[in-house]
């Protein structure tokens, strides 16, 4: 990652690296995606424009959650993306050595008229598992997504959109930015070409999708990486139970509060009150599930 890229990444929260995949590799991946679409394995879903006027459109998204779960030859071009050297050199700087794939690779497609997706993620409120900071010349980001583009996304034609610098913000996101109806020029939808790799601070940067207006399909594959110490989603929910990490004799006699603190990492704990602790007025430490509040 050179000084120019570092500057742009730190300033904006995303980075387009042009021309990473040669045409031959783009074609290989497109063949895999053709197979996926022809076999009917993709699911059609709403884009998530909610009550936005700007983001409105048709229900014309196709998606597939885990492209590693494809038969033999179809998965090979996707596996190569996992540790592509152009990704590795940059993620070492962006997330620190030891970054990992948290979830994906997921396929995202849009056809002409496809609605957009409201913007989400932000520097504030602080969320440790995706937060960005920069100290003493070292950068650190809990969650970075690499989007591989298999078709062109001309600027202004729809696709990935982001609020520049929002990963450093300390103010709540205005509604006009979330729904793109009145973004005051804060949101950009950069040009990305087939074969380019787009990096963005997933969760720290405010980002989403502008409606797809191009005649050709959008085809993007998103790999959701995390720093080694950050567990965002993916399999983390299944890996919470303390008995995955500790022997049965250690876990068996423990109180629910003791079990909560030896459970595994992940951010989904917010929806599971048995995994977070609180101190009651009488000084007892209990899980939120047990708490009287
Ligand atoms: O690439 C896009 O259109 C945006 C994807 C997105 O919002 C996400 O992965 O959270």
Coordinates of C-alpha atoms and ligand atoms in Angstrom, one line a residue:
X1 CA 0.0 0.0 0.0
X2 CA 1.7 3.2 -1.1
X3 CA 1.6 6.6 0.4
X4 CA -1.0 7.9 -2.1
X5 CA -3.4 4.9 -1.3
X6 CA -2.8 5.3 2.5
X7 CA -3.7 9.0 2.3
X8 CA -6.9 8.4 0.3
X9 CA -8.0 5.4 2.5
X10 CA -7.5 7.4 5.7
X11 CA -9.2 10.4 4.3
X12 CA -12.2 8.9 2.6
X13 CA -12.8 5.4 4.1
X14 CA -12.6 3.6 0.7
X15 CA -10.2 2.9 -2.0
X16 CA -10.5 1.7 -5.6
X17 CA -7.5 -0.3 -6.9
X18 CA -7.8 -0.4 -10.7
X19 CA -7.2 -3.3 -13.1
X20 CA -6.3 -6.0 -10.5
X21 CA -7.9 -8.9 -12.4
X22 CA -7.0 -9.5 -16.0
X23 CA -9.9 -10.1 -18.4
X24 CA -9.3 -13.9 -18.4
X25 CA -9.9 -14.1 -14.6
X26 CA -13.0 -11.8 -14.9
X27 CA -14.3 -14.2 -17.5
X28 CA -13.6 -17.2 -15.2
X29 CA -15.5 -15.7 -12.4
X30 CA -18.4 -14.6 -14.6
X31 CA -18.7 -18.2 -15.8
X32 CA -19.1 -19.2 -12.1
X33 CA -21.8 -16.6 -11.7
X34 CA -23.5 -17.7 -14.9
X35 CA -23.7 -21.2 -13.5
X36 CA -25.1 -19.9 -10.2
X37 CA -27.8 -17.9 -12.0
X38 CA -28.7 -20.6 -14.5
X39 CA -29.0 -23.2 -11.8
X40 CA -31.5 -21.0 -9.9
X41 CA -29.4 -21.0 -6.7
X42 CA -29.5 -17.2 -6.4
X43 CA -32.3 -15.6 -4.4
X44 CA -34.1 -12.5 -5.4
X45 CA -34.5 -9.9 -2.8
X46 CA -35.5 -6.4 -2.0
X47 CA -32.7 -3.9 -2.2
X48 CA -33.8 -2.1 1.0
X49 CA -34.7 1.4 -0.2
X50 CA -37.2 1.7 2.6
X51 CA -38.9 5.1 2.5
X52 CA -36.4 6.8 0.3
X53 CA -37.4 8.6 -2.9
X54 CA -34.0 8.6 -4.5
X55 CA -33.3 4.9 -3.8
X56 CA -36.7 3.6 -5.2
X57 CA -36.7 0.9 -7.9
X58 CA -37.7 -2.6 -8.7
X59 CA -37.1 -5.8 -6.8
X60 CA -34.4 -6.9 -9.1
X61 CA -31.4 -7.9 -6.9
X62 CA -30.0 -11.4 -6.9
X63 CA -27.7 -12.6 -4.2
X64 CA -25.9 -15.7 -2.9
X65 CA -24.4 -15.8 0.5
X66 CA -21.4 -18.1 0.3
X67 CA -19.6 -18.6 -3.0
X68 CA -17.0 -21.0 -1.4
X69 CA -19.9 -23.5 -1.1
X70 CA -19.9 -24.3 -4.8
X71 CA -18.9 -27.5 -6.6
X72 CA -15.2 -27.9 -7.5
X73 CA -14.2 -25.9 -10.5
X74 CA -16.8 -23.2 -10.0
X75 CA -15.3 -22.4 -6.5
X76 CA -11.7 -22.2 -7.8
X77 CA -11.7 -18.7 -9.2
X78 CA -13.4 -17.5 -6.0
X79 CA -10.8 -19.2 -3.8
X80 CA -8.1 -17.4 -5.7
X81 CA -9.7 -14.1 -4.7
X82 CA -9.5 -15.0 -1.0
X83 CA -5.8 -14.4 -0.7
X84 CA -5.1 -12.4 -3.8
X85 CA -1.7 -10.7 -3.3
X86 CA -3.2 -7.2 -4.1
X87 CA -5.6 -7.8 -1.2
X88 CA -3.1 -9.3 1.2
X89 CA -0.6 -6.4 0.9
X90 CA -3.3 -3.8 1.6
X91 CA -5.2 -5.7 4.3
X92 CA -2.0 -6.1 6.3
X93 CA -1.9 -2.3 6.5
X94 CA -5.6 -1.7 6.9
X95 CA -6.5 -4.4 9.5
X96 CA -3.0 -5.5 10.7
X97 CA -1.4 -8.9 10.0
X98 CA -3.6 -11.8 10.8
X99 CA -6.8 -10.5 9.2
X100 CA -9.4 -13.1 8.6
X101 CA -12.5 -13.7 6.4
X102 CA -15.5 -13.0 8.7
X103 CA -18.3 -13.8 6.1
X104 CA -19.0 -14.0 2.4
X105 CA -17.8 -14.2 -0.3
X106 CA -21.3 -13.1 -1.3
X107 CA -22.6 -12.3 -4.7
X108 CA -24.5 -9.2 -5.4
X109 CA -26.2 -8.5 -8.7
X110 CA -28.5 -5.8 -9.9
X111 CA -30.4 -5.4 -13.2
X112 CA -31.6 -2.2 -14.7
X113 CA -34.0 -0.4 -12.4
X114 CA -32.9 -2.2 -9.3
X115 CA -33.6 -0.2 -6.2
X116 CA -30.9 1.0 -3.9
X117 CA -30.0 0.2 -0.3
X118 CA -30.2 2.8 2.5
X119 CA -26.8 3.9 3.8
X120 CA -25.6 2.3 7.0
X121 CA -22.5 2.2 9.2
X122 CA -20.8 5.3 10.7
X123 CA -17.9 6.5 12.9
X124 CA -20.5 7.3 15.6
X125 CA -21.7 5.7 17.7
X126 CA -18.4 3.9 18.3
X127 CA -18.6 0.1 17.7
X128 CA -15.4 -1.6 18.6
X129 CA -15.7 -4.6 16.1
X130 CA -15.7 -2.3 13.0
X131 CA -14.1 0.9 14.3
X132 CA -11.3 2.7 12.5
X133 CA -8.4 4.6 14.1
X134 CA -5.0 5.8 13.1
X135 CA -2.3 6.4 15.6
X136 CA 1.5 6.9 15.4
X137 CA 1.4 6.1 11.6
X138 CA -0.4 2.8 12.1
X139 CA -3.9 2.3 10.8
X140 CA -6.4 -0.1 12.2
X141 CA -9.9 -1.1 11.0
X142 CA -12.1 -3.8 12.5
X143 CA -13.9 -4.6 9.3
X144 CA -12.9 -4.2 5.7
X145 CA -14.9 -5.4 2.7
X146 CA -13.2 -6.1 -0.6
X147 CA -15.6 -5.9 -3.5
X148 CA -14.5 -7.5 -6.7
X149 CA -16.3 -6.0 -9.7
X150 CA -17.0 -8.2 -12.7
X151 CA -18.9 -5.5 -14.7
X152 CA -18.3 -1.7 -15.0
X153 CA -20.0 0.6 -12.5
X154 CA -19.9 4.0 -14.2
X155 CA -19.9 7.0 -11.8
X156 CA -23.5 8.1 -11.2
X157 CA -25.0 4.9 -12.8
X158 CA -25.6 3.1 -9.5
X159 CA -23.8 0.7 -7.2
X160 CA -21.6 1.2 -4.2
X161 CA -22.0 4.6 -2.6
X162 CA -20.4 6.1 0.5
X163 CA -20.2 9.3 2.6
X164 CA -16.7 10.5 2.4
X165 CA -14.9 10.7 5.7
X166 CA -17.8 9.3 7.7
X167 CA -15.6 6.8 9.5
X168 CA -14.2 9.7 11.5
X169 CA -17.4 11.5 12.2
X170 CA -18.7 12.1 15.7
X171 CA -22.2 13.2 14.8
X172 CA -25.3 11.1 14.0
X173 CA -26.1 10.5 10.4
X174 CA -28.8 12.8 9.1
X175 CA -31.8 11.1 7.5
X176 CA -31.1 12.8 4.2
X177 CA -27.8 11.0 4.0
X178 CA -29.3 7.7 5.1
X179 CA -31.9 7.7 2.4
X180 CA -29.9 9.8 -0.1
X181 CA -32.8 12.2 -0.6
X182 CA -30.8 15.2 0.7
X183 CA -27.2 14.2 1.1
X184 CA -25.8 17.7 0.7
X185 CA -23.1 16.3 -1.6
X186 CA -21.6 14.1 1.1
X187 CA -22.3 10.9 -0.7
X188 CA -20.3 9.7 -3.7
X189 CA -20.8 6.7 -6.0
X190 CA -17.3 6.2 -7.5
X191 CA -16.5 4.8 -10.9
X192 CA -15.4 1.2 -10.6
X193 CA -14.5 -1.0 -13.6
X194 CA -14.6 -4.7 -14.3
X195 CA -11.4 -6.2 -12.7
X196 CA -11.1 -3.4 -10.1
X197 CA -11.0 -4.1 -6.4
X198 CA -12.9 -1.7 -4.1
X199 CA -11.9 -1.7 -0.4
X200 CA -14.2 0.0 2.1
X201 CA -14.4 0.3 5.9
X202 CA -17.5 -1.8 6.4
X203 CA -19.4 -0.6 9.4
X204 CA -17.1 2.4 10.1
X205 CA -17.8 4.2 6.8
X206 CA -21.3 5.1 6.0
X207 CA -22.1 3.2 2.8
X208 CA -24.9 1.6 0.8
X209 CA -26.1 1.3 -2.8
X210 CA -27.5 3.7 -5.4
X211 CA -30.2 2.3 -7.7
X212 CA -28.8 0.6 -10.8
X213 CA -29.5 2.5 -14.0
X214 CA -27.2 0.8 -16.5
X215 CA -28.4 -1.5 -19.3
X216 CA -25.9 -4.2 -18.3
X217 CA -26.0 -6.2 -15.1
X218 CA -24.1 -5.3 -12.0
X219 CA -22.0 -8.2 -10.8
X220 CA -20.0 -7.8 -7.6
X221 CA -18.5 -10.3 -5.2
X222 CA -18.0 -9.1 -1.6
X223 CA -15.5 -10.6 0.8
X224 CA -16.0 -9.4 4.3
X225 CA -12.7 -9.4 6.2
X226 CA -12.1 -8.5 9.8
X227 CA -9.0 -7.9 11.9
X228 CA -7.9 -11.0 13.8
X229 CA -9.4 -9.8 17.0
X230 CA -12.7 -8.8 15.6
X231 CA -15.6 -11.2 15.2
X232 CA -18.4 -9.6 13.3
X233 CA -20.9 -12.2 12.2
X234 CA -20.4 -15.3 10.0
X235 CA -19.9 -18.3 12.2
X236 CA -19.3 -16.4 15.4
X237 CA -22.8 -17.0 16.7
X238 CA -22.2 -20.8 16.6
X239 CA -18.8 -20.3 18.3
X240 CA -20.1 -18.5 21.4
X241 CA -20.7 -21.4 23.7
X242 CA -18.0 -21.6 26.3
X243 CA -17.7 -25.4 25.9
X244 CA -16.1 -24.8 22.5
X245 CA -13.1 -23.2 24.2
X246 CA -12.9 -24.9 27.6
X247 CA -13.2 -28.5 28.8
X248 CA -16.5 -29.7 30.1
X249 CA -15.2 -30.0 33.7
X250 CA -14.3 -26.4 33.7
X251 CA -17.6 -25.2 32.3
X252 CA -20.0 -27.5 34.2
X253 CA -19.9 -26.0 37.6
X254 CA -19.9 -22.4 36.5
X255 CA -22.7 -19.8 37.1
X256 CA -24.3 -18.2 34.1
X257 CA -22.3 -15.0 34.7
X258 CA -19.0 -17.0 34.8
X259 CA -20.0 -18.8 31.6
X260 CA -20.8 -15.5 29.9
X261 CA -17.3 -14.2 30.4
X262 CA -15.6 -17.3 29.1
X263 CA -17.8 -17.5 26.0
X264 CA -16.3 -16.8 22.5
X265 CA -16.1 -13.5 20.6
X266 CA -18.7 -12.0 18.3
X267 CA -20.9 -8.9 17.9
X268 CA -24.2 -10.8 17.8
X269 CA -24.0 -10.9 21.6
X270 CA -26.2 -7.8 21.6
X271 CA -29.2 -10.1 20.8
X272 CA -28.3 -12.7 23.4
X273 CA -28.7 -11.4 27.0
X274 CA -27.0 -14.5 28.4
X275 CA -23.7 -13.3 27.1
X276 CA -23.5 -9.8 28.6
X277 CA -23.0 -8.9 32.2
X278 CA -24.2 -6.3 34.6
X279 CA -23.7 -5.4 38.3
X280 CA -26.9 -5.2 40.3
X281 CA -27.5 -2.6 42.9
X282 CA -26.7 -5.2 45.6
X283 CA -23.3 -5.8 44.0
X284 CA -24.2 -9.2 42.4
X285 CA -22.7 -9.8 38.9
X286 CA -25.4 -11.4 36.7
X287 CA -26.1 -11.8 33.0
X288 CA -28.4 -9.3 31.4
X289 CA -30.9 -12.3 31.0
X290 CA -30.9 -12.6 34.8
X291 CA -30.9 -9.0 35.6
X292 CA -33.9 -7.5 37.4
X293 CA -33.6 -4.2 35.3
Ligands
LIG1 O1 -21.7 -2.7 -2.8 C1 -22.7 -2.2 -2.4 O2 -23.6 -1.9 -3.2 C2 -22.9 -1.9 -0.9 C3 -22.8 -3.2 -0.1 C4 -23.2 -2.9 1.3 O3 -23.9 -2.0 1.7 C5 -22.7 -3.8 2.4 O4 -22.0 -4.8 2.1 O5 -23.0 -3.6 3.6

